[in-house]
PDB file of C-alpha atoms and ligand atoms in Angstrom:
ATOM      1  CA  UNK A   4      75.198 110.833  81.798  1.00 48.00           C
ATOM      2  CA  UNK A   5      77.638 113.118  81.162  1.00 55.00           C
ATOM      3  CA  UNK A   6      77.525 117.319  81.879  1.00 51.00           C
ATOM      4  CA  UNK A   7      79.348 118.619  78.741  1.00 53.00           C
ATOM      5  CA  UNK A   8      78.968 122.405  77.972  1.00 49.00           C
ATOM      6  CA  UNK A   9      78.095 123.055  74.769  1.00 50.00           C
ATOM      7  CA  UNK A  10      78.510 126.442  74.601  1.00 49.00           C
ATOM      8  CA  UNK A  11      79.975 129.926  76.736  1.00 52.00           C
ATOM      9  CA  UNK A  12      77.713 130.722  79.329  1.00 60.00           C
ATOM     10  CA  UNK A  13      75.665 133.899  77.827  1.00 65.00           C
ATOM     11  CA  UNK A  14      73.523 136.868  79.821  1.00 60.00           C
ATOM     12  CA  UNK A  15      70.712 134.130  79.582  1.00 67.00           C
ATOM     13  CA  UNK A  16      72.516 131.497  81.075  1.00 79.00           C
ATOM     14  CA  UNK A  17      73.933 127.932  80.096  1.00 88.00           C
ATOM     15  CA  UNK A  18      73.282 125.501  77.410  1.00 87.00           C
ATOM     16  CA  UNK A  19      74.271 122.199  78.679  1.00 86.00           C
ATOM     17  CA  UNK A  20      74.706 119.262  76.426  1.00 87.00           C
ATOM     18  CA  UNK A  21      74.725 115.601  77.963  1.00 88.00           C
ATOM     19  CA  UNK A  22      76.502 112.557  76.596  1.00 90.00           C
ATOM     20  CA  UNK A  23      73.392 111.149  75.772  1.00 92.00           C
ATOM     21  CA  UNK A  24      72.593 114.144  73.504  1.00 91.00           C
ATOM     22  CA  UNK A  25      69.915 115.910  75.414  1.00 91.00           C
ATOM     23  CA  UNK A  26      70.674 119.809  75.963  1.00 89.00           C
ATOM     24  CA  UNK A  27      68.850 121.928  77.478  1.00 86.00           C
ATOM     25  CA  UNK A  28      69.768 125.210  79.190  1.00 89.00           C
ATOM     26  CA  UNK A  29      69.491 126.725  83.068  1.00 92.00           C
ATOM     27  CA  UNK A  30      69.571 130.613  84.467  1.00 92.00           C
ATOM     28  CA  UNK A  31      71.838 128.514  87.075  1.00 94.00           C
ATOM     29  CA  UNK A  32      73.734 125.828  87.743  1.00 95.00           C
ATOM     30  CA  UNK A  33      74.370 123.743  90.890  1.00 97.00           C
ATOM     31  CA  UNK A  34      77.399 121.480  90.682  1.00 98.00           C
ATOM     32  CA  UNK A  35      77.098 118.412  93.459  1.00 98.00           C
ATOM     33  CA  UNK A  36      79.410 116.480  91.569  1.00 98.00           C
ATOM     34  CA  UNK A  37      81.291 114.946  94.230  1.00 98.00           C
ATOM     35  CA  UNK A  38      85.359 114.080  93.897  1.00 98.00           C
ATOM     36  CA  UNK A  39      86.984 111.097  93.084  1.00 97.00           C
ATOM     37  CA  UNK A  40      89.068 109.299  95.428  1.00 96.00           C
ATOM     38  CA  UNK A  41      92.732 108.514  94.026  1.00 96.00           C
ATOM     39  CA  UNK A  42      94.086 105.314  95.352  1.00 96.00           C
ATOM     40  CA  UNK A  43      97.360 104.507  96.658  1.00 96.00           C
ATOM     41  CA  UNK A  44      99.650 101.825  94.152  1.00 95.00           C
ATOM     42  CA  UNK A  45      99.715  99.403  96.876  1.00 97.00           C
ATOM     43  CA  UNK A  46      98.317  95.968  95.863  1.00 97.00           C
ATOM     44  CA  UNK A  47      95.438  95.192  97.086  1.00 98.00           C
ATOM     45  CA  UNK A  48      94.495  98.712  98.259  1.00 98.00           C
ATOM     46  CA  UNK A  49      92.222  99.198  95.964  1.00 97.00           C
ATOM     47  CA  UNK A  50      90.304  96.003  96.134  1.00 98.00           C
ATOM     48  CA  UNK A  51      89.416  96.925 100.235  1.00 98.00           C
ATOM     49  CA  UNK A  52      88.972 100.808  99.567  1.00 97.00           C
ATOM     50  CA  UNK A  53      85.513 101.091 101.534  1.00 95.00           C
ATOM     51  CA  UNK A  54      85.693  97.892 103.289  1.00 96.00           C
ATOM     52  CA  UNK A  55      88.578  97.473 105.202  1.00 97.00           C
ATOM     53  CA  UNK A  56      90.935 100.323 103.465  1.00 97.00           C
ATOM     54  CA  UNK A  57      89.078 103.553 104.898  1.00 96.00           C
ATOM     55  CA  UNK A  58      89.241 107.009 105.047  1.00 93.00           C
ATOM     56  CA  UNK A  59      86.576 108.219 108.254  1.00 91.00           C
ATOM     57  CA  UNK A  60      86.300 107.082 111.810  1.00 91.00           C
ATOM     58  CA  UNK A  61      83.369 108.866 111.688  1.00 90.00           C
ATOM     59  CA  UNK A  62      81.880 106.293 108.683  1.00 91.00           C
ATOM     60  CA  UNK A  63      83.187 103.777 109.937  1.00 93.00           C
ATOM     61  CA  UNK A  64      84.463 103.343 113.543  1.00 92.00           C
ATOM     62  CA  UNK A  65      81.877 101.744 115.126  1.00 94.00           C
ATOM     63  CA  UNK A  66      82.025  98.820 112.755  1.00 93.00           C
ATOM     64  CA  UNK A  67      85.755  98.083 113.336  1.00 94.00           C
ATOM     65  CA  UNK A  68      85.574  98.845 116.991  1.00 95.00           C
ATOM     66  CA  UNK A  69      88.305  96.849 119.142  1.00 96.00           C
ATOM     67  CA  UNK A  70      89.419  95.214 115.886  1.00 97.00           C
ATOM     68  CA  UNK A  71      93.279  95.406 114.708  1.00 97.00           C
ATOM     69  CA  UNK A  72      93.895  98.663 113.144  1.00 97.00           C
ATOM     70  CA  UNK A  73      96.419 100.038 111.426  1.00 98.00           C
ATOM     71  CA  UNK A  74      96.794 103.800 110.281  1.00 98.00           C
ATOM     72  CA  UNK A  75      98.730 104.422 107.404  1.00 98.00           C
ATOM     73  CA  UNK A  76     100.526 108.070 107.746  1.00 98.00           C
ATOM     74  CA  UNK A  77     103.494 110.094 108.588  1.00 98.00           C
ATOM     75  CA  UNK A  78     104.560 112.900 111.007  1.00 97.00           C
ATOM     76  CA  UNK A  79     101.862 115.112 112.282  1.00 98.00           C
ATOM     77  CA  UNK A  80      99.127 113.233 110.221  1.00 97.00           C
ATOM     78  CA  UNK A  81      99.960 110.194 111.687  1.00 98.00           C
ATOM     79  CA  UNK A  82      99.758 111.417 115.210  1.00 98.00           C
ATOM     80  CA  UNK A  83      96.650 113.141 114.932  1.00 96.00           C
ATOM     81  CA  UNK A  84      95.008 110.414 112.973  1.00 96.00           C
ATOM     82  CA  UNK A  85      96.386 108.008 115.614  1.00 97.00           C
ATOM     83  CA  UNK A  86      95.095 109.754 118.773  1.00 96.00           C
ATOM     84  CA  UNK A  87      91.740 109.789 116.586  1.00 94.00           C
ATOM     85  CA  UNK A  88      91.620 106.039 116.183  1.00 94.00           C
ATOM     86  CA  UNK A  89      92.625 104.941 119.373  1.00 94.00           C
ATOM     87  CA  UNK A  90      89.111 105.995 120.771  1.00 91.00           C
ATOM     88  CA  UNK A  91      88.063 102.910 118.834  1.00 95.00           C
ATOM     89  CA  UNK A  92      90.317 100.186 119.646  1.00 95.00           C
ATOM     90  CA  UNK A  93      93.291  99.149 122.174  1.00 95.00           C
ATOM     91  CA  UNK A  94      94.667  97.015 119.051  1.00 97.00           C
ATOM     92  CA  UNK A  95      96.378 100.283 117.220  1.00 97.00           C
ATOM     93  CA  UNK A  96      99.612 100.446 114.853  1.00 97.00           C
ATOM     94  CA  UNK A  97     100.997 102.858 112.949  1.00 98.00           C
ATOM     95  CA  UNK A  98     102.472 102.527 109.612  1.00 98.00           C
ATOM     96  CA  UNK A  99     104.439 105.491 108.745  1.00 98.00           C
ATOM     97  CA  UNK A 100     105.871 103.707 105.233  1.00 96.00           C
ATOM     98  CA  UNK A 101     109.353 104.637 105.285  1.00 96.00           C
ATOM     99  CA  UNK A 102     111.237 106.836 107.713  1.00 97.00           C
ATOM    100  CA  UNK A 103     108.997 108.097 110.674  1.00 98.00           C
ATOM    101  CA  UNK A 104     109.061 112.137 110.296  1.00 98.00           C
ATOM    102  CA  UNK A 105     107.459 112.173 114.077  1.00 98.00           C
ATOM    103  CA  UNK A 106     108.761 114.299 116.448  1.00 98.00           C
ATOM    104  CA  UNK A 107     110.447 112.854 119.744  1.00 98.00           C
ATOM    105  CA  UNK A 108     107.333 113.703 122.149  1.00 98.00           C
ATOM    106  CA  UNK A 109     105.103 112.319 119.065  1.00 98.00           C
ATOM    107  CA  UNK A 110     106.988 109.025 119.052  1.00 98.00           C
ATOM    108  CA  UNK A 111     106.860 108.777 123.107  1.00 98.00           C
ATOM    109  CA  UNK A 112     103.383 109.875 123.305  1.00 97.00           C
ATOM    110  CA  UNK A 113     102.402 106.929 120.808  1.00 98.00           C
ATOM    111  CA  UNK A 114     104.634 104.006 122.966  1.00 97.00           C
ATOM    112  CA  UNK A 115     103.264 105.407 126.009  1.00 97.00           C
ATOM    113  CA  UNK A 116      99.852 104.424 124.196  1.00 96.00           C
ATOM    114  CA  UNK A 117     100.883 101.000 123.566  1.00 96.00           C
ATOM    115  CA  UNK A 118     100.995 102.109 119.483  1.00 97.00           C
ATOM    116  CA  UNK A 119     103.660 100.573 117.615  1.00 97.00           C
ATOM    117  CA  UNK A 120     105.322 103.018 114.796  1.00 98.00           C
ATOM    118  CA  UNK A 121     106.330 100.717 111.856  1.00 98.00           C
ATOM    119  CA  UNK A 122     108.589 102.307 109.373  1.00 98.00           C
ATOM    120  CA  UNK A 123     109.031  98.956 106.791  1.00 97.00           C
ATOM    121  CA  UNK A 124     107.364  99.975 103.669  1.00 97.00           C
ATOM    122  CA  UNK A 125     104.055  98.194 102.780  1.00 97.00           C
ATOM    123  CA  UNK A 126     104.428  96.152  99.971  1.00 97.00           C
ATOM    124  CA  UNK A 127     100.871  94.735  99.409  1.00 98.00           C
ATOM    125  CA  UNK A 128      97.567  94.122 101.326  1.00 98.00           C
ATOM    126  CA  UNK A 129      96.423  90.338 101.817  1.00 98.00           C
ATOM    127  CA  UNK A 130      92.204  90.270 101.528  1.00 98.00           C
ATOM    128  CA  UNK A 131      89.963  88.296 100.876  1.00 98.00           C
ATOM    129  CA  UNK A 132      87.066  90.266  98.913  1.00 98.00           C
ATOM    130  CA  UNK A 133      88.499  93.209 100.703  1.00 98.00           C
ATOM    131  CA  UNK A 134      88.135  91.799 103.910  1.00 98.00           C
ATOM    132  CA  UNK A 135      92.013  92.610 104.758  1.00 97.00           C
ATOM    133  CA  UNK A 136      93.740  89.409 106.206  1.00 97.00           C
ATOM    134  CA  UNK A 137      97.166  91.095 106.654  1.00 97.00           C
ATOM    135  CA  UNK A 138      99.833  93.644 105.561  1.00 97.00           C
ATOM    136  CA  UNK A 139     103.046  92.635 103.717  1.00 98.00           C
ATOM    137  CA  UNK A 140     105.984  94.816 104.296  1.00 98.00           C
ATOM    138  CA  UNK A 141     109.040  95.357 102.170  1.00 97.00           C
ATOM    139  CA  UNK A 142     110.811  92.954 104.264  1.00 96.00           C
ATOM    140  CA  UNK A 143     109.104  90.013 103.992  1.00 96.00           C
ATOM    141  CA  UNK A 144     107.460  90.040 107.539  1.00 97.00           C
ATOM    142  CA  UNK A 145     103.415  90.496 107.556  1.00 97.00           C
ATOM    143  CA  UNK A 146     101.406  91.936 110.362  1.00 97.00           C
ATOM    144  CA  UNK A 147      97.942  91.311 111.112  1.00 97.00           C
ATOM    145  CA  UNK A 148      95.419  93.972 110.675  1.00 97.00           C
ATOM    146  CA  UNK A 149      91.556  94.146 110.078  1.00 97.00           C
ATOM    147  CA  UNK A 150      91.507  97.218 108.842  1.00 98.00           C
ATOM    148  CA  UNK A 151      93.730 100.463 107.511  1.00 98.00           C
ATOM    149  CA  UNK A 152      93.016 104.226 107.839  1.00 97.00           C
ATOM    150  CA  UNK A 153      95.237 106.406 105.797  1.00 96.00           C
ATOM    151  CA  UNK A 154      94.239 110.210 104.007  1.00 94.00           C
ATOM    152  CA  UNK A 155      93.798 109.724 100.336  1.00 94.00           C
ATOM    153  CA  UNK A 156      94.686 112.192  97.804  1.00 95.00           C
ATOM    154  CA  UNK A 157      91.247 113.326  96.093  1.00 97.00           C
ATOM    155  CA  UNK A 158      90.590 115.062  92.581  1.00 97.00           C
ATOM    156  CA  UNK A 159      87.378 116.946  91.286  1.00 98.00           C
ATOM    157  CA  UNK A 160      85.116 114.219  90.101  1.00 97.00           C
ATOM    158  CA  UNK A 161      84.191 116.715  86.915  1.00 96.00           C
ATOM    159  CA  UNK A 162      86.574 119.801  85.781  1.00 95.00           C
ATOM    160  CA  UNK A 163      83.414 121.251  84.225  1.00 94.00           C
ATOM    161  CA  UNK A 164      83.434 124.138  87.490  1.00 96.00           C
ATOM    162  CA  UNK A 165      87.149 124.989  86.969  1.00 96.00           C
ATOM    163  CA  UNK A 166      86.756 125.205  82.966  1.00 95.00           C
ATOM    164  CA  UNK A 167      83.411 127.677  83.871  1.00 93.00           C
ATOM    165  CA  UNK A 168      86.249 129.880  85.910  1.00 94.00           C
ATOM    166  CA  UNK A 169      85.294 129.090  89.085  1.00 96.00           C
ATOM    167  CA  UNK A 170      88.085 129.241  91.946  1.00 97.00           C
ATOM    168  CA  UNK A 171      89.617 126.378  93.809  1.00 97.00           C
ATOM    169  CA  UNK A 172      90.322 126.652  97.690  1.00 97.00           C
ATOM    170  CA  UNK A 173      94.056 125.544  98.483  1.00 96.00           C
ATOM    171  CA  UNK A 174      92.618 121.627  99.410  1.00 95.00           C
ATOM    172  CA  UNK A 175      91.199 121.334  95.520  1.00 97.00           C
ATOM    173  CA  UNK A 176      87.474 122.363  96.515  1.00 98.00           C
ATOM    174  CA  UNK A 177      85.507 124.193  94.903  1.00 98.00           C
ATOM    175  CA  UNK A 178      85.477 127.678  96.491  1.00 97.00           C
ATOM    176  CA  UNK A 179      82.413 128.917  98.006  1.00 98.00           C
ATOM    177  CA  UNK A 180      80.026 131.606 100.521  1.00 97.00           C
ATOM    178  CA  UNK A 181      78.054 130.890 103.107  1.00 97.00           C
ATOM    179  CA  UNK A 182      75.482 130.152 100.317  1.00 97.00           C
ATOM    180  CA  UNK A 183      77.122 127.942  98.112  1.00 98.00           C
ATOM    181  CA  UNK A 184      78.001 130.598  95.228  1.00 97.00           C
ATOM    182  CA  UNK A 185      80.983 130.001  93.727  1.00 97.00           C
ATOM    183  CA  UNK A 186      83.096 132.811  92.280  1.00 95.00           C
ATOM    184  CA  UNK A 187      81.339 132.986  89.370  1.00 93.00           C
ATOM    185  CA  UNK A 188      78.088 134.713  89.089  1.00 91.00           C
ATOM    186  CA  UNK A 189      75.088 132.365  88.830  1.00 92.00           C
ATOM    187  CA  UNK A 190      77.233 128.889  89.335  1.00 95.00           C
ATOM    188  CA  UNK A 191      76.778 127.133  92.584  1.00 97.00           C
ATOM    189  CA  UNK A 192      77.863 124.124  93.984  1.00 98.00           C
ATOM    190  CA  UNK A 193      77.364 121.705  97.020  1.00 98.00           C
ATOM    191  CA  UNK A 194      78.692 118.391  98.710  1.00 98.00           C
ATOM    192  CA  UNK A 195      81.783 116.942  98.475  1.00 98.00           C
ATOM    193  CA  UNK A 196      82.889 118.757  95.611  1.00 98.00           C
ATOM    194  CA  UNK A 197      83.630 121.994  97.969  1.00 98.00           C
ATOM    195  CA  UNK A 198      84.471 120.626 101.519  1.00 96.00           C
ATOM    196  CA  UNK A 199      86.747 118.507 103.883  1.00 92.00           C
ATOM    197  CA  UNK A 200      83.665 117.554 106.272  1.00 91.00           C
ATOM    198  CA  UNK A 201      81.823 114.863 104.064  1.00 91.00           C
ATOM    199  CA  UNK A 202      79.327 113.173 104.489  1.00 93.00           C
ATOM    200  CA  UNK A 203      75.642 112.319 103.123  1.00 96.00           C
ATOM    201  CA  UNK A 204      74.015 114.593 106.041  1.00 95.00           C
ATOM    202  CA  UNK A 205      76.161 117.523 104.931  1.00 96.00           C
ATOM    203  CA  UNK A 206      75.809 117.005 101.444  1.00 98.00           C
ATOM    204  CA  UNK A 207      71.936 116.719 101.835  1.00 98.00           C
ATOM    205  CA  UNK A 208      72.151 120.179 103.895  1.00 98.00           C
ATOM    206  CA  UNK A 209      73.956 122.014 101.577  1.00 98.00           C
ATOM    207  CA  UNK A 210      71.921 120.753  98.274  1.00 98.00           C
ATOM    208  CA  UNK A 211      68.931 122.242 100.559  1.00 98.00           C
ATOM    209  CA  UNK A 212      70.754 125.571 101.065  1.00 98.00           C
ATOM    210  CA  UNK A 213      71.811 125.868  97.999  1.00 98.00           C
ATOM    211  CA  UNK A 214      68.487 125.139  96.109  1.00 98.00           C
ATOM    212  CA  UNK A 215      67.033 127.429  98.102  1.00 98.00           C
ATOM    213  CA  UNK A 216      69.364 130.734  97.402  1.00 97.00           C
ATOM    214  CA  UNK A 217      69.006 129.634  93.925  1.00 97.00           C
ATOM    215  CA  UNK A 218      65.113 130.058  93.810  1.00 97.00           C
ATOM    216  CA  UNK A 219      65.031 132.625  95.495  1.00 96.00           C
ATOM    217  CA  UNK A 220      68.019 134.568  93.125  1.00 94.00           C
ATOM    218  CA  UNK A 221      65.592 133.110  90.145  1.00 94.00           C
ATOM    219  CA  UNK A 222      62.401 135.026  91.537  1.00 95.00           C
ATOM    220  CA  UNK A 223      64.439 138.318  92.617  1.00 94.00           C
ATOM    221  CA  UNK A 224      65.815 138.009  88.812  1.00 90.00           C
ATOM    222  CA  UNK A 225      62.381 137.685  86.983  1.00 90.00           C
ATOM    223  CA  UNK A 226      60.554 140.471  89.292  1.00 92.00           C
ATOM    224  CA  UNK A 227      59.998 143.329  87.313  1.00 75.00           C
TER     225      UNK A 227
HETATM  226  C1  FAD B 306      84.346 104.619 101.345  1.00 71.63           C
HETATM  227  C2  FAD B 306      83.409 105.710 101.774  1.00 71.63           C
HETATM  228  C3  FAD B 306      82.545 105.499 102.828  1.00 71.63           C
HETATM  229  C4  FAD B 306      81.684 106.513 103.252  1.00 71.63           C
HETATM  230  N1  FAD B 306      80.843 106.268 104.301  1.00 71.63           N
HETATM  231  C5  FAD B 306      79.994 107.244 104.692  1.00 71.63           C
HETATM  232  C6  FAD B 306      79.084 107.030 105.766  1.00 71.63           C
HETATM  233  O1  FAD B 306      79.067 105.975 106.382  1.00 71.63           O
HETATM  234  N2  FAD B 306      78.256 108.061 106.115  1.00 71.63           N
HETATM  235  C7  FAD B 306      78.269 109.262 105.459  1.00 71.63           C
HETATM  236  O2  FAD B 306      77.468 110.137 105.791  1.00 71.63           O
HETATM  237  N3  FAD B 306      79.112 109.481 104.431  1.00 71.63           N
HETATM  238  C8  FAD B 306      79.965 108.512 104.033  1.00 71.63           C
HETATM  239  N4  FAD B 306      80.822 108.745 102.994  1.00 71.63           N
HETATM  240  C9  FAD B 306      80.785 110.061 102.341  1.00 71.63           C
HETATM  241  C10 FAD B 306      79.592 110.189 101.395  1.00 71.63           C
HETATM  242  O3  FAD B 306      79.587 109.091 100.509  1.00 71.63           O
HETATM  243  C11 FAD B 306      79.681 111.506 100.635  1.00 71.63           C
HETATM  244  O4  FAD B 306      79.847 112.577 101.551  1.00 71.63           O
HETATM  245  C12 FAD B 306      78.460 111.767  99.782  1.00 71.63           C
HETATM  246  O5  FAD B 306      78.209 110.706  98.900  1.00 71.63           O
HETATM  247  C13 FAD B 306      78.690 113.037  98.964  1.00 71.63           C
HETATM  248  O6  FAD B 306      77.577 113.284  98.163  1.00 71.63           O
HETATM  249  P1  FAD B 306      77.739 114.224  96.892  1.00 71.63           P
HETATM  250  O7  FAD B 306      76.388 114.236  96.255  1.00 71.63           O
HETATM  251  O8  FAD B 306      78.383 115.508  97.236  1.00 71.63           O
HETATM  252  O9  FAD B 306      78.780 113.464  95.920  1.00 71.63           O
HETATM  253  P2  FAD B 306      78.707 112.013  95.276  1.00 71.63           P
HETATM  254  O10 FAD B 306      77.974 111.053  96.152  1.00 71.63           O
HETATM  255  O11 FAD B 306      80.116 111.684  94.886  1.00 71.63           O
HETATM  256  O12 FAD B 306      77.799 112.200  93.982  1.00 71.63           O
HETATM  257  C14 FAD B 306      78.265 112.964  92.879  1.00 71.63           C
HETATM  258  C15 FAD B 306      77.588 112.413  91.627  1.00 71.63           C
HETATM  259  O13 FAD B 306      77.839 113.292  90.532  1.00 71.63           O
HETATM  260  C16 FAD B 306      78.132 112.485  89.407  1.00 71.63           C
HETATM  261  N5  FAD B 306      78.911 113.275  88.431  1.00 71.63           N
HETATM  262  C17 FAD B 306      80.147 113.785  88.574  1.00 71.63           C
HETATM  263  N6  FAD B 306      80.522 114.439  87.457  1.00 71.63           N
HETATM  264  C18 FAD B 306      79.471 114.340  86.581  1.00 71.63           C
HETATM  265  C19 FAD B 306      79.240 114.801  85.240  1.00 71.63           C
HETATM  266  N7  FAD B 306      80.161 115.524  84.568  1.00 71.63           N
HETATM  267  N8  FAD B 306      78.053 114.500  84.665  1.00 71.63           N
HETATM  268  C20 FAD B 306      77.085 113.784  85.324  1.00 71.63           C
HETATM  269  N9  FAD B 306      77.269 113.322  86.592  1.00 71.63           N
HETATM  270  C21 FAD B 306      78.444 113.598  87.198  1.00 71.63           C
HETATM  271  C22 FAD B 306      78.921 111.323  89.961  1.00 71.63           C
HETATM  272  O14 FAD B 306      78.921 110.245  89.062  1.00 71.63           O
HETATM  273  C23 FAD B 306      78.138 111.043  91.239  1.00 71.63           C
HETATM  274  O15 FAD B 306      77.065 110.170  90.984  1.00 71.63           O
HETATM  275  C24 FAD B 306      81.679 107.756 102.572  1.00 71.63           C
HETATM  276  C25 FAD B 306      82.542 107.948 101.485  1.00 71.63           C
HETATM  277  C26 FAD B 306      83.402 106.946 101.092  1.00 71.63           C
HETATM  278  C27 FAD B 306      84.324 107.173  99.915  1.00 71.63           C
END
């Protein structure tokens, strides 16, 4: 099912259409319409995104601890994102796909931490039901990892909030208060949609909030 507006939001509120061809309308709205990943074109990336091509330490660290690792990144990224990692395993390498852009302490820092910077482009990912077997550089050679960590580019998963006029941060989330308004008036929104930190607990948390100023805007509204 798909959100479509069907027409301008009026003094009322919304009419919302769906795909299906119910409509019906709402005082507010509450976007928790999450974002959509956008993959990098390397082969096989795709095919382990969630398995063994990941995004989170946090999601998933414990299940790859002390495995081979690799973390796909550049310059300051790739040091933070390396120094992040190597709380989970001795077995770390970074991938910097082309040209390292790290500093000279950044580079020493990582040898002194028994990282190894590899600059060879990555040609394709080896899996097996994305259970990654091994990376194939540009050269022909092939290292062994379990796993990859890189930063993926994201996208709003529905344009419906920009198209209502609400206000992007600088990252592409939706901007929003402490409550979970957005810039416009009676449009809220919650989740991954409008934050950096996500996860299901967070999500869940801000739904809560956000249902909650919502009701309680609804009775202040109707009191006479
Ligand atoms: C690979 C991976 C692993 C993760 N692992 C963990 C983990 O271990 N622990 C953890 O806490 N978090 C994890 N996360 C993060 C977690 O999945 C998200 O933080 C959480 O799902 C966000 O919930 P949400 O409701 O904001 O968005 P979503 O879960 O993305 O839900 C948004 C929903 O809105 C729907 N939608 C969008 N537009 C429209 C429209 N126009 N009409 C109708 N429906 C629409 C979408 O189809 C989707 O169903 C992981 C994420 C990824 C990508």
């Amino acid at each position: 099912m798909a959100l479509q507006p069907t027409q301008a939001p009026s003094p009322k509120g919304y009419e919302v259409g769906t795909a299906a061809g119910d409509s019906f309308s709402a005082k507010k709205l509450l976007f928790a319409t999450g974002v959509t990943d956008q993959m990098y074109n390397i082969q096989g990336f795709a095919d382990c995104w969630g398995i063994t091509a990941l995004h989170c330490p946090y999601c998933h660290g414990y299940e790859i601890r002390n495995k081979a690792i690799g973390v796909m990144a550049n310059g300051d990224l790739a040091y933070e994102l390396c120094k992040l990692h190597s709380n989970w395993t001795k077995k770390l390498m970074l991938f910097t796909n082309g040209k390292s852009t790290l500093n000279k302490a950044q580079t020493d820092a990582l040898y002194n931490n028994n990282i190894a910077i590899i600059e060879t482009e990555i040609s394709a990912i080896a899996h097996t039901n994305g259970y990654m077997q091994h990376i194939e550089l540009a050269d022909g050679s092939i290292q062994k990892v379990d796993a990859l960590y890189s930063k993926i580019a994201f996208k709003q998963h529905c344009e419906l909030p920009e198209q209502l006029g609400c206000s992007l941060d600088e990252y592409g989330y939706i901007a929003i208060d402490v409550f979970q308004k957005t810039t416009v008036n009676g449009i809220y929104a919650a989740g991954d949609n409008t934050t950096m930190f996500r996860s299901v607990a967070f999500s869940i948390a801000a739904g809560n909030k956000a249902g909650a100023v919502i009701n309680k805007e609804l009775i202040d509204d109707a009191w006479a």
